[in-house]
Amino acid sequence: MAEWAAAADSVHRVLLASPRSFCAGVERAIEVVEQALRRHGPPVYVRKQIVHNTQVVADLRARGAVFVDELDEVPDGAVTVFSAHGVSPAVRRAAADRRLPVIDATCPLVTKVHAEARRFAGRGDTVLLIGHAGHEETEGTLGEARERIRLVPDPATAETVQVDDPSRVSYLVQTTLAVDEAAGILDALRRRFPALAGPGSDDICYATTNRQRAVTAVAARADVVLVVGSANSSNSLRLVEVAERAGARAHLVDNVGCVDLRWLAGATTVGVTAGASAPPALVDEVVAALTALGAREVSEHVAAVEDVSFTLPKEARQP
């Protein structure tokens, strides 16, 4: 009761970051699974989590999606969906060898990075991939040319990574990195390799960039920021880090039940955002709870207006 009273006495304003929640790639990936379930009926097998959000995965699982770590868990002939994060050519070959009916839900912006990896490696470059070790997206990209691609997860690695020929070196970036994090690593690489080439357009996706810009502005005006997203969501974790660097206390919450009232004590203004894989309804629940605590004002900071949409793969389109 004391924690409730302290929070209720404190919170006066809620400041929403916009854009927030689902991006076009996530919406597309979820719709791929939904269409597969409608057209083929359950079960539909999904390699890895379709997107990194526990609520989305639980909802789809309840409707008949079966999430597996590897293809050897998929029965022969079963409809199989590749997640939004992409897969390596080896995974594609394994599915083809088994003649699995595959629907590819890879985000088109991740597909772009894969194409760049093949192009750079194919012309003889050492490719420096700025990204996080073990993330499904980086694993898929590395698989395009493991003998030519080096993972660079941090500035320290940027200072020590070795290349075959400093005159033939290029870089790529995981799409969900923090913009300032990637920039720091890239600065170090450019200093070491003056001939470093890069993609024609940024690899960090528009949704990641927009959400980070929005939360930066919100964090500058808030005492604490709540980021709705799951712990394995790279872009959600980056939003927490960006908010902290902007001067606010920030916490990642999977849903409203994860909010610790002690975080809100003394917080007059609470910022709220959500990672690109978090459903909007989860944000609504957090805002409703803050209003119930006594917040009298809910406003929105709009950093960008998104109108991006991606077409579904042909296997998932309505006949």
Coordinates of C-alpha atoms in Angstrom, one line a residue:
M1 CA 0.0 0.0 0.0
A2 CA 2.9 2.4 0.8
E3 CA 4.3 1.8 -2.7
W4 CA 1.0 2.4 -4.3
A5 CA 0.5 5.6 -2.3
A6 CA 4.0 6.9 -3.2
A7 CA 3.4 6.2 -6.9
A8 CA -0.1 7.7 -6.8
D9 CA 1.2 10.9 -5.2
S10 CA 4.0 11.3 -7.8
V11 CA 2.7 10.5 -11.3
H12 CA 1.0 13.6 -12.9
R13 CA 1.8 13.2 -16.6
V14 CA 2.3 10.4 -19.1
L15 CA 4.4 11.3 -22.2
L16 CA 4.0 8.8 -25.1
A17 CA 6.8 8.4 -27.7
S18 CA 5.6 8.1 -31.2
P19 CA 6.3 6.0 -33.3
R20 CA 6.2 3.0 -31.0
S21 CA 5.1 -0.6 -31.1
F22 CA 4.7 -2.6 -34.3
C23 CA 6.7 -1.8 -37.4
A24 CA 5.9 -2.9 -41.0
G25 CA 8.2 -5.8 -40.9
V26 CA 6.7 -7.2 -37.7
E27 CA 3.1 -6.7 -38.9
R28 CA 4.1 -8.6 -42.1
A29 CA 5.7 -11.5 -40.2
I30 CA 2.7 -11.9 -37.9
E31 CA 0.3 -11.8 -40.8
V32 CA 2.3 -14.4 -42.6
V33 CA 1.7 -16.9 -39.7
E34 CA -2.0 -15.9 -39.4
Q35 CA -2.5 -16.4 -43.1
A36 CA -0.7 -19.8 -43.0
L37 CA -2.9 -20.9 -40.2
R38 CA -6.1 -19.8 -42.1
R39 CA -5.0 -21.4 -45.4
H40 CA -3.4 -24.6 -44.1
G41 CA -4.9 -25.0 -40.7
P42 CA -2.8 -25.9 -37.6
P43 CA -0.2 -26.8 -36.9
V44 CA 2.1 -24.4 -38.7
Y45 CA 5.7 -24.6 -37.7
V46 CA 7.8 -21.5 -37.2
R47 CA 11.6 -21.6 -37.0
K48 CA 12.6 -19.5 -33.9
Q49 CA 10.2 -16.9 -32.6
I50 CA 8.4 -15.1 -35.4
V51 CA 9.2 -11.8 -33.7
H52 CA 10.8 -11.3 -30.3
N53 CA 7.8 -10.8 -28.1
T54 CA 6.4 -13.2 -25.6
Q55 CA 2.7 -12.0 -26.0
V56 CA 2.8 -12.3 -29.8
V57 CA 4.3 -15.8 -29.6
A58 CA 1.8 -16.9 -26.9
D59 CA -1.1 -15.7 -29.0
L60 CA 0.0 -17.4 -32.1
R61 CA 0.9 -20.6 -30.2
A62 CA -2.7 -20.7 -28.8
R63 CA -4.0 -20.5 -32.4
G64 CA -1.9 -23.5 -33.6
A65 CA 1.6 -22.2 -34.4
V66 CA 4.4 -24.4 -33.2
F67 CA 7.7 -22.7 -32.5
V68 CA 10.9 -24.7 -32.9
D69 CA 14.6 -24.0 -32.7
E70 CA 15.7 -26.0 -35.7
L71 CA 14.3 -27.6 -38.7
D72 CA 14.9 -31.2 -37.5
E73 CA 12.0 -30.6 -35.1
V74 CA 9.6 -30.0 -38.1
P75 CA 7.7 -33.1 -39.3
D76 CA 8.1 -34.1 -43.0
G77 CA 5.8 -32.1 -45.2
A78 CA 4.7 -29.6 -42.5
V79 CA 4.2 -25.9 -43.5
T80 CA 7.3 -24.0 -42.2
V81 CA 7.7 -20.3 -41.6
F82 CA 11.1 -18.5 -41.4
S83 CA 11.0 -15.8 -38.8
A84 CA 11.3 -12.0 -39.4
H85 CA 15.0 -12.1 -38.5
G86 CA 16.1 -14.1 -41.5
V87 CA 18.0 -17.4 -41.9
S88 CA 21.3 -18.5 -43.4
P89 CA 21.6 -20.2 -46.8
A90 CA 22.4 -23.4 -44.9
V91 CA 19.0 -23.3 -43.3
R92 CA 17.4 -22.7 -46.7
R93 CA 19.3 -25.6 -48.2
A94 CA 18.2 -27.9 -45.3
A95 CA 14.6 -27.0 -45.9
A96 CA 14.9 -27.5 -49.6
D97 CA 16.6 -30.9 -49.2
R98 CA 13.6 -32.0 -47.1
R99 CA 11.2 -30.4 -49.5
L100 CA 9.4 -28.5 -46.7
P101 CA 6.8 -26.1 -47.9
V102 CA 8.4 -22.8 -46.7
I103 CA 6.9 -19.4 -46.3
D104 CA 9.6 -16.8 -45.7
A105 CA 8.6 -14.0 -43.3
T106 CA 12.1 -12.4 -43.3
C107 CA 11.8 -8.6 -43.0
P108 CA 12.6 -7.1 -46.4
L109 CA 15.1 -4.8 -44.7
V110 CA 17.0 -7.8 -43.3
T111 CA 16.8 -9.3 -46.8
K112 CA 18.6 -6.2 -48.0
V113 CA 21.5 -6.7 -45.6
H114 CA 21.8 -10.3 -46.8
A115 CA 22.0 -9.2 -50.4
E116 CA 24.7 -6.6 -49.5
A117 CA 26.7 -9.3 -47.7
R118 CA 26.6 -11.5 -50.8
R119 CA 27.6 -8.6 -53.0
F120 CA 30.5 -7.4 -50.8
A121 CA 31.8 -10.9 -50.2
G122 CA 31.4 -11.8 -53.8
R123 CA 33.7 -9.0 -55.0
G124 CA 36.4 -10.1 -52.5
D125 CA 35.9 -7.8 -49.6
T126 CA 36.3 -8.7 -46.0
V127 CA 32.9 -7.7 -44.6
L128 CA 32.7 -6.3 -41.1
L129 CA 29.3 -6.9 -39.6
I130 CA 28.4 -4.5 -36.8
G131 CA 26.0 -6.4 -34.6
H132 CA 25.4 -8.5 -31.5
A133 CA 26.8 -12.0 -31.2
G134 CA 24.2 -14.8 -31.1
H135 CA 21.3 -12.6 -32.4
E136 CA 19.3 -14.5 -35.0
E137 CA 19.7 -11.7 -37.5
T138 CA 23.5 -11.6 -37.3
E139 CA 23.7 -15.4 -37.4
G140 CA 21.7 -15.4 -40.6
T141 CA 23.8 -12.7 -42.2
L142 CA 27.1 -14.4 -41.1
G143 CA 25.9 -17.5 -42.8
E144 CA 25.9 -15.8 -46.2
A145 CA 29.7 -15.9 -46.3
R146 CA 31.3 -17.1 -43.0
E147 CA 34.8 -17.2 -44.5
R148 CA 34.5 -13.5 -45.5
I149 CA 32.5 -11.9 -42.7
R150 CA 33.8 -10.8 -39.3
L151 CA 31.4 -9.9 -36.5
V152 CA 32.2 -6.6 -34.8
P153 CA 30.1 -6.3 -31.6
D154 CA 31.8 -3.4 -29.8
P155 CA 34.4 -0.6 -30.1
A156 CA 37.1 -2.9 -28.6
T157 CA 36.7 -5.4 -31.4
A158 CA 36.7 -2.6 -33.9
E159 CA 40.2 -1.7 -32.7
T160 CA 41.5 -5.2 -33.1
V161 CA 39.6 -7.0 -35.9
Q162 CA 41.9 -8.1 -38.8
V163 CA 41.1 -8.1 -42.5
D164 CA 42.8 -9.8 -45.4
D165 CA 43.3 -6.7 -47.4
P166 CA 42.8 -3.2 -45.9
S167 CA 42.0 -1.9 -49.4
R168 CA 39.1 -4.3 -49.9
V169 CA 36.9 -4.0 -46.8
S170 CA 33.3 -3.1 -46.3
Y171 CA 30.8 -3.0 -43.4
L172 CA 27.2 -3.9 -42.7
V173 CA 25.0 -3.2 -39.6
Q174 CA 22.4 -5.2 -37.8
T175 CA 19.1 -3.5 -38.4
T176 CA 18.1 -3.2 -34.8
L177 CA 21.2 -1.6 -33.3
A178 CA 21.2 1.8 -31.4
V179 CA 22.2 4.4 -33.9
D180 CA 24.8 6.0 -31.6
E181 CA 26.2 2.6 -30.7
A182 CA 26.7 1.7 -34.3
A183 CA 28.2 5.1 -35.1
G184 CA 30.9 4.7 -32.4
I185 CA 31.9 1.4 -33.8
L186 CA 31.9 2.6 -37.4
D187 CA 34.0 5.6 -36.4
A188 CA 36.7 3.3 -35.1
L189 CA 36.6 1.1 -38.3
R190 CA 36.8 4.1 -40.6
R191 CA 39.8 5.4 -38.7
R192 CA 41.6 2.0 -39.1
F193 CA 40.5 1.3 -42.6
P194 CA 40.3 4.5 -44.7
A195 CA 39.1 2.5 -47.8
L196 CA 36.1 1.1 -45.8
A197 CA 33.0 0.9 -48.1
G198 CA 29.4 0.6 -47.0
P199 CA 25.9 0.1 -48.2
G200 CA 24.1 2.6 -50.4
S201 CA 21.6 3.3 -47.6
D202 CA 21.6 2.8 -43.9
D203 CA 21.2 -0.7 -42.7
I204 CA 19.6 0.3 -39.3
C205 CA 15.9 0.2 -40.2
Y206 CA 13.6 3.2 -40.3
A207 CA 11.5 1.9 -37.4
T208 CA 14.5 1.5 -35.1
T209 CA 15.8 4.9 -35.9
N210 CA 12.4 6.6 -35.5
R211 CA 11.7 4.9 -32.2
Q212 CA 15.1 5.8 -30.8
R213 CA 14.7 9.5 -31.8
A214 CA 11.2 9.6 -30.2
V215 CA 12.4 8.0 -26.9
T216 CA 15.4 10.4 -26.8
A217 CA 13.0 13.4 -26.9
V218 CA 10.7 11.8 -24.3
A219 CA 13.5 10.8 -21.9
A220 CA 14.7 14.4 -21.9
R221 CA 11.4 15.4 -20.4
A222 CA 10.6 12.4 -18.2
D223 CA 11.8 11.2 -14.8
V224 CA 11.4 7.6 -15.7
V225 CA 10.7 5.8 -19.0
L226 CA 8.9 2.5 -19.4
V227 CA 9.8 0.5 -22.5
V228 CA 7.3 -2.2 -23.4
G229 CA 9.1 -5.1 -24.9
S230 CA 10.5 -8.6 -24.2
A231 CA 14.0 -9.2 -22.9
N232 CA 15.2 -10.9 -26.1
S233 CA 14.1 -8.0 -28.3
S234 CA 17.2 -6.2 -29.5
N235 CA 15.4 -3.0 -30.5
S236 CA 13.5 -2.9 -27.2
L237 CA 16.7 -3.2 -25.2
R238 CA 18.3 -0.5 -27.3
L239 CA 15.4 1.8 -26.4
V240 CA 16.2 1.4 -22.7
E241 CA 19.8 2.2 -23.3
V242 CA 19.0 5.2 -25.5
A243 CA 16.6 6.6 -22.8
E244 CA 19.2 6.2 -20.1
R245 CA 21.8 8.0 -22.2
A246 CA 19.3 10.8 -22.6
G247 CA 19.1 11.2 -18.9
A248 CA 16.1 9.2 -17.7
R249 CA 15.8 6.1 -15.5
A250 CA 14.5 3.5 -17.9
H251 CA 13.0 0.0 -17.4
L252 CA 12.0 -2.8 -19.8
V253 CA 8.6 -4.3 -19.1
D254 CA 7.0 -7.2 -20.9
N255 CA 3.6 -6.0 -19.8
V256 CA 1.8 -3.9 -17.2
G257 CA 2.2 -6.6 -14.6
C258 CA 6.0 -6.1 -14.7
V259 CA 5.9 -2.5 -13.7
D260 CA 7.4 -2.0 -10.2
L261 CA 5.6 0.7 -8.4
R262 CA 8.9 1.7 -6.6
W263 CA 10.2 2.9 -10.0
L264 CA 7.4 5.5 -10.0
A265 CA 7.9 7.0 -6.6
G266 CA 9.0 10.6 -7.1
A267 CA 8.4 10.4 -10.9
T268 CA 6.2 13.3 -11.9
T269 CA 6.4 12.6 -15.6
V270 CA 6.5 9.0 -16.9
G271 CA 7.6 8.4 -20.5
V272 CA 6.2 5.3 -22.3
T273 CA 7.3 3.6 -25.5
A274 CA 7.5 0.2 -27.0
G275 CA 9.8 -1.8 -29.1
A276 CA 8.9 -2.6 -32.7
S277 CA 7.8 -6.1 -31.8
A278 CA 5.5 -5.2 -28.9
P279 CA 1.7 -5.1 -29.5
P280 CA 0.1 -1.6 -29.1
A281 CA -2.5 -3.1 -26.7
L282 CA 0.3 -3.7 -24.1
V283 CA 1.1 0.1 -24.2
D284 CA -2.6 0.9 -23.8
E285 CA -2.6 -1.3 -20.6
V286 CA 0.4 0.5 -19.2
V287 CA -1.1 3.9 -19.9
A288 CA -4.4 2.9 -18.3
A289 CA -2.6 1.7 -15.2
L290 CA -0.7 5.1 -14.9
T291 CA -4.0 6.9 -15.4
A292 CA -5.5 4.9 -12.6
L293 CA -2.6 5.9 -10.4
G294 CA -3.6 9.5 -10.9
A295 CA -1.9 10.7 -14.0
R296 CA -4.1 13.6 -15.2
E297 CA -2.4 14.3 -18.5
V298 CA -1.5 12.0 -21.3
S299 CA 0.3 13.6 -24.3
E300 CA 2.4 12.4 -27.2
H301 CA 5.7 13.4 -28.7
V302 CA 5.7 12.6 -32.4
A303 CA 9.2 12.2 -33.9
A304 CA 8.0 10.8 -37.3
V305 CA 4.9 9.6 -39.1
E306 CA 5.4 6.1 -40.6
D307 CA 3.5 5.0 -43.7
V308 CA 5.7 2.0 -44.7
S309 CA 4.1 -1.3 -45.6
F310 CA 5.5 -4.5 -47.1
T311 CA 3.7 -6.9 -49.3
L312 CA 3.2 -10.5 -48.2
P313 CA 5.3 -13.3 -49.8
K314 CA 3.2 -14.9 -52.5
E315 CA 2.8 -18.1 -50.5
A316 CA 0.8 -16.1 -47.8
R317 CA -1.3 -14.0 -50.1
Q318 CA -5.0 -14.5 -50.4
P319 CA -5.8 -16.7 -53.5

